[in-house]
XYZ file of C-alpha atoms in Angstrom:
309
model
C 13.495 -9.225 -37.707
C 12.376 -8.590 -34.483
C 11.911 -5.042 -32.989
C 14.703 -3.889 -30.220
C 13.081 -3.490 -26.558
C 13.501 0.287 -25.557
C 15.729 1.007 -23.132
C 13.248 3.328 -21.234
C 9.500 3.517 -21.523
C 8.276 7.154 -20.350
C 4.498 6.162 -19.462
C 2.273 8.926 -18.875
C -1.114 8.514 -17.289
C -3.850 11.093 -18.030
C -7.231 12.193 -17.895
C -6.924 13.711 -21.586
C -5.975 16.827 -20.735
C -4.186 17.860 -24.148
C -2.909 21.354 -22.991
C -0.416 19.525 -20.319
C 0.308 16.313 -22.156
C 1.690 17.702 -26.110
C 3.785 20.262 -24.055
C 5.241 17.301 -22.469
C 5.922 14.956 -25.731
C 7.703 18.113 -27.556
C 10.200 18.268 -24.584
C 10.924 14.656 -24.515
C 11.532 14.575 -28.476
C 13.569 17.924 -28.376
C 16.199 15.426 -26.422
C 16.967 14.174 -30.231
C 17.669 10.633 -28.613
C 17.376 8.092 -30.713
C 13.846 6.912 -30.772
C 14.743 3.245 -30.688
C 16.027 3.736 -27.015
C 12.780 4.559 -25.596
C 8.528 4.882 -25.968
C 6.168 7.119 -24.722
C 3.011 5.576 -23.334
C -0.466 7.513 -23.454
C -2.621 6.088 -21.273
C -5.840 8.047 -21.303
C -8.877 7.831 -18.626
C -10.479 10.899 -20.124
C -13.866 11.237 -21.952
C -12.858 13.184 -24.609
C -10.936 12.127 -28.016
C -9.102 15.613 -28.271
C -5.798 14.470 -27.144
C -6.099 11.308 -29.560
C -6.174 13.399 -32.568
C -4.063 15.281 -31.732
C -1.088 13.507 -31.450
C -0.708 12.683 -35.084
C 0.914 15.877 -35.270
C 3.861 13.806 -34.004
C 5.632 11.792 -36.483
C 7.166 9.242 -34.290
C 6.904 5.250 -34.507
C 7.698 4.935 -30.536
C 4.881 7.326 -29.458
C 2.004 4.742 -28.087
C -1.769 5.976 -27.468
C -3.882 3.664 -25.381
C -7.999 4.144 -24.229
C -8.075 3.435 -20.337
C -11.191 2.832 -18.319
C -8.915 2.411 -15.137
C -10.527 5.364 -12.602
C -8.500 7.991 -11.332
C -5.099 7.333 -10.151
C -5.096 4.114 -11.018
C -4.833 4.415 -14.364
C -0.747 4.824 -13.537
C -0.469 1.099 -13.262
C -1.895 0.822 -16.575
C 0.386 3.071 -18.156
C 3.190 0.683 -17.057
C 1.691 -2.139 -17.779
C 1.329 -0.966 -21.387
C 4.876 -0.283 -21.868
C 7.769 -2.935 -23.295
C 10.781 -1.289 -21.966
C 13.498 -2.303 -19.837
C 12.430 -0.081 -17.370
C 8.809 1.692 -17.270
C 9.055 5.002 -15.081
C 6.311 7.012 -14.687
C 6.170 10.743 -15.925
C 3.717 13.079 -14.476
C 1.304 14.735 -17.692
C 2.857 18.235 -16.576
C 6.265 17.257 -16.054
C 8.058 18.195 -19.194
C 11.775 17.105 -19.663
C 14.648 19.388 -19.124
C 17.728 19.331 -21.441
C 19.429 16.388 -21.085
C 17.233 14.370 -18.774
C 16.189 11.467 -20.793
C 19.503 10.238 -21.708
C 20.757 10.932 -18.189
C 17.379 8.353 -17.424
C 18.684 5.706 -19.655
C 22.073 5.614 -18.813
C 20.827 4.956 -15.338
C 18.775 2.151 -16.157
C 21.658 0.559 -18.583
C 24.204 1.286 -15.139
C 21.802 -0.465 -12.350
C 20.610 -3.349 -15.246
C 22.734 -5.510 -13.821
C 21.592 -5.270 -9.788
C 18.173 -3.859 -11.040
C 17.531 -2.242 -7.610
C 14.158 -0.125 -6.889
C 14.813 3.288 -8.523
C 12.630 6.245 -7.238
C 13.646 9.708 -9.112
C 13.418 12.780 -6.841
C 13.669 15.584 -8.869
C 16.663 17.233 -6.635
C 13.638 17.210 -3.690
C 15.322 16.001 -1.202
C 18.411 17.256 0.885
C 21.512 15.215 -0.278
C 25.127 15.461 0.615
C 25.498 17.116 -3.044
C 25.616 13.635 -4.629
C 22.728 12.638 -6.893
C 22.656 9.158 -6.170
C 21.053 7.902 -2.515
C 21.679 4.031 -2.394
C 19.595 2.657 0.528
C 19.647 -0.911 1.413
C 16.149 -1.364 2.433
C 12.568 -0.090 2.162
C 12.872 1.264 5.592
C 16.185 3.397 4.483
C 14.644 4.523 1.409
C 11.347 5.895 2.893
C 13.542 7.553 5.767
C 15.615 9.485 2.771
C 12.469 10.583 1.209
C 10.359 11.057 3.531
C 6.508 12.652 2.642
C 8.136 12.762 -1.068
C 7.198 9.028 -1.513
C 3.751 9.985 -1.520
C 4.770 11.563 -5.579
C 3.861 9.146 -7.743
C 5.745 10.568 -10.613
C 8.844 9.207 -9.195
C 8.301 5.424 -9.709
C 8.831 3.455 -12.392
C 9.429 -0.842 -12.632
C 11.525 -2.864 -14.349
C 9.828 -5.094 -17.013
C 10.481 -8.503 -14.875
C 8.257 -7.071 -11.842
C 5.758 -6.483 -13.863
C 4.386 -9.388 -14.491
C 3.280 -9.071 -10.514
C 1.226 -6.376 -11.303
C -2.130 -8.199 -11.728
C -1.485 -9.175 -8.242
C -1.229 -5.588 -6.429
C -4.135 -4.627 -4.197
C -3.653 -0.467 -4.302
C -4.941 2.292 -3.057
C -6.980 4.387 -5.629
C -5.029 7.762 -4.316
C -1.302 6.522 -4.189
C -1.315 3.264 -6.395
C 2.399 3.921 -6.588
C 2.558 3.015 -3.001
C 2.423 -0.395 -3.731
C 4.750 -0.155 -6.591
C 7.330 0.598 -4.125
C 6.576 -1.813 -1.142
C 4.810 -4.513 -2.930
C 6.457 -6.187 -5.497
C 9.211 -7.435 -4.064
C 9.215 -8.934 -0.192
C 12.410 -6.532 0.538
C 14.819 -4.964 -1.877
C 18.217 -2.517 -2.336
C 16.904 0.743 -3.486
C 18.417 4.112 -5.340
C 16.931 7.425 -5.102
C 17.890 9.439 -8.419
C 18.228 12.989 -7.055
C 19.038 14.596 -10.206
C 16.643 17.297 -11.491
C 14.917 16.130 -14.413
C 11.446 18.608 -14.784
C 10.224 21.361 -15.494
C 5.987 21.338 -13.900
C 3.636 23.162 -16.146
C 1.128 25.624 -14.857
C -1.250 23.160 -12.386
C -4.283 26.139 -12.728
C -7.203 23.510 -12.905
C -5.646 20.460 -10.668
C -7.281 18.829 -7.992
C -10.810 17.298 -7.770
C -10.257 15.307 -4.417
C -9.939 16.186 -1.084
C -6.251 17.096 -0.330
C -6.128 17.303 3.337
C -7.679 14.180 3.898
C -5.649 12.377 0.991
C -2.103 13.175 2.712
C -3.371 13.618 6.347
C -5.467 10.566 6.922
C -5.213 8.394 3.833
C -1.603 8.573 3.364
C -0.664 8.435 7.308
C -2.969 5.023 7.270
C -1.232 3.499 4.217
C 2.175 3.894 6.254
C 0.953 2.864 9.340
C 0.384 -0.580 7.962
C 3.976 -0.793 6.336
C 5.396 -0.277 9.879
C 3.192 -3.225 11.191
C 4.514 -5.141 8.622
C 8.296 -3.990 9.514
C 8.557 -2.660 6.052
C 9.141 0.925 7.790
C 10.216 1.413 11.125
C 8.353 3.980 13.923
C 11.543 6.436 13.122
C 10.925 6.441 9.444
C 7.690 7.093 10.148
C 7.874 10.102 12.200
C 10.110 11.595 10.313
C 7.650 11.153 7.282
C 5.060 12.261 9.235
C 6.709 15.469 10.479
C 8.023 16.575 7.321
C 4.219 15.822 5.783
C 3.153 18.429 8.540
C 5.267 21.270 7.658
C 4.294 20.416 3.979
C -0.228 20.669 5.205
C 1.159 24.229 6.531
C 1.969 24.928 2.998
C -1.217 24.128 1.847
C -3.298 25.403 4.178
C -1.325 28.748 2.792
C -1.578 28.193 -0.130
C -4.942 26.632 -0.751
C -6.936 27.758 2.004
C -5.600 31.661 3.143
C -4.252 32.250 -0.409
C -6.592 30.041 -2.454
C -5.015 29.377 -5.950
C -7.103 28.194 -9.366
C -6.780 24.684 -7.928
C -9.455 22.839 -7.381
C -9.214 20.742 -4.425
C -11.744 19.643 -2.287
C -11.405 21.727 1.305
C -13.717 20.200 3.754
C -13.607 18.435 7.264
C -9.932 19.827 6.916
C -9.862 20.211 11.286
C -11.321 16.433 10.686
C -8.719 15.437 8.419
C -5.257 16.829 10.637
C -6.578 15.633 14.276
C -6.541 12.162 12.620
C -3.002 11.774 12.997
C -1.914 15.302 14.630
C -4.193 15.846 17.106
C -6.751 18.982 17.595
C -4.156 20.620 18.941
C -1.683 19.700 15.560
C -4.434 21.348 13.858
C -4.341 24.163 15.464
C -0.799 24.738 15.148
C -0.878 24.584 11.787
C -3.292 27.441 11.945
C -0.830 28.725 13.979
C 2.521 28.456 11.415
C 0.290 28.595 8.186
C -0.896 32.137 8.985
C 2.337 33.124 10.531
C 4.268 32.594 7.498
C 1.385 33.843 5.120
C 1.777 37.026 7.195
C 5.144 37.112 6.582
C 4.626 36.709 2.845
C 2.623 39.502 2.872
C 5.180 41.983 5.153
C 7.808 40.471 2.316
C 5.958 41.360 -0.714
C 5.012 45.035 1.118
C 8.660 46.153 1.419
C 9.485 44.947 -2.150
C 6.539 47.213 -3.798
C 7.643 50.089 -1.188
C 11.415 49.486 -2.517
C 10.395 49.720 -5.729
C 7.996 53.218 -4.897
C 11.299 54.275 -3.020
């Protein structure tokens, strides 16, 4: 007798990093859905065998480990490409499942089966009329509704007849999931899944390439070709690219004026934002990042003298 396809495949790309990923697997198993609805993919680019061994702790016959040697972020395509589910979506190796999420998951995949439109899952990140389902009937429309939050990998996933077209894809080795979107079908209906569905570990030790220029240069360029191709038009753009500014304020804060245990590479950042922004974009978000980390700082002030009161 043949085995029944899973419903869902939950494929998680890695770098072996144990203390994010087994956190992860006990939320998704905690669900208590049956196991015969879905997988979990390991797809591991690390150089250690830690995380190997250590999943034998779980007793489940739907829990998949695969060896990668694909580099960096492009080991996400593999994890897809590994799974035999209906649908393959992509789960970040922090992102551990909330009460309730997976089987909210598959009874989206079992309602859009029939029409099988581009899901991306946004984690309640962007601003919605209070409904949890976007339907957009392009590309354009759905990179408008998301704007910079396309650039999260974590919220693709592929249903298992586009992926034979993988092979094909040409990526980007920062946001493979780019193409994922935009390249494997010449024009499509989408759905954005605005439901909250994660709960992001502690990200202490996360980084290792150079942030500014990833989402100020790299990113910009990748989207700049999908408007010459009339994939996205010059308003979806814009809008993209002025959300992705106030978001580079943010960081600047936060990694820059109130470094965190992240390790991101910081240089060339003035480089990086007069790409696409200007000098003078880059030094407004001087301006607004130190603005608002002095106001963080008056905040926190009148809390501790409240308290002192």
């Amino acid at each position: 007798m043949s085995k029944r396809q899973p419903i869902l495949s939950l494929c998680i790309p890695t770098n072996g990093a144990k203390e994010w990923v087994l956190p992860v697997i006990e939320s998704i198993y905690t669900q208590r859905v049956d196991d015969n609805l879905f997988e979990i993919i390991i797809s591991d680019n690390g150089c250690n065998t830690e995380l190997e061994s250590s999943l034998s702790s779980f007793n489940h016959n739907n829990l998949f480990y695969y060896k990668s040697t694909d580099e960096g972020f492009t080991n996400q395509i593999n994890s897809i490409k590994k799974g035999t589910g209906l649908y393959r979506k992509m789960i970040n190796h922090r992102s551990c499942l909330i009460p309730g999420a997976l089987q909210q998951m598959i009874n989206l995949i079992l309602k859009y089966n029939d029409t099988r439109p581009v899901i991306y899952f946004s984690d309640n990140k962007i601003k919605t009329n209070g409904e949890n389902i976007v339907e957009c009937n392009s590309y354009n429309e759905l990179a408008y509704n998301l704007h910079y939050w396309i650039s999260w990998s974590a919220g693709v996933g592929l249903w298992d007849t586009d992926c034979d077209k993988l092979d094909k894809l040409n990526p980007d080795k920062l946001f493979p999931h780019i193409s994922l979107i935009f390249d494997i079908r010449p024009e499509s209906e989408c759905i954005i899944w605005n439901g909250r569905y994660q709960r992001m570990l502690n990200d202490d030790g996360k980084g290792g390439y150079n942030v500014f220029n990833t989402f100020s240069v790299i990113f910009l360029n990748i989207l700049s070709d999908y408007v010459k191709s009339g994939k996205i038009s010059k308003v979806s753009y814009s809008k993209i690219k002025k959300k992705l500014f106030g978001f580079l304020c943010e960081l600047y804060l936060r990694e820059v004026i109130l470094p965190t245990k992240r390790t991101f590479e910081l240089s060339n950042i003035r480089q990086s934002i007069s790409t696409h922004y200007s000098t003078k974009g880059y030094f407004k978000m001087l301006i607004f990042a130190y603005f608002n980390g002095i106001k963080s700082i008056h905040k926190k002030l009148k809390h501790i003298c409240h308290i002192y009161r």
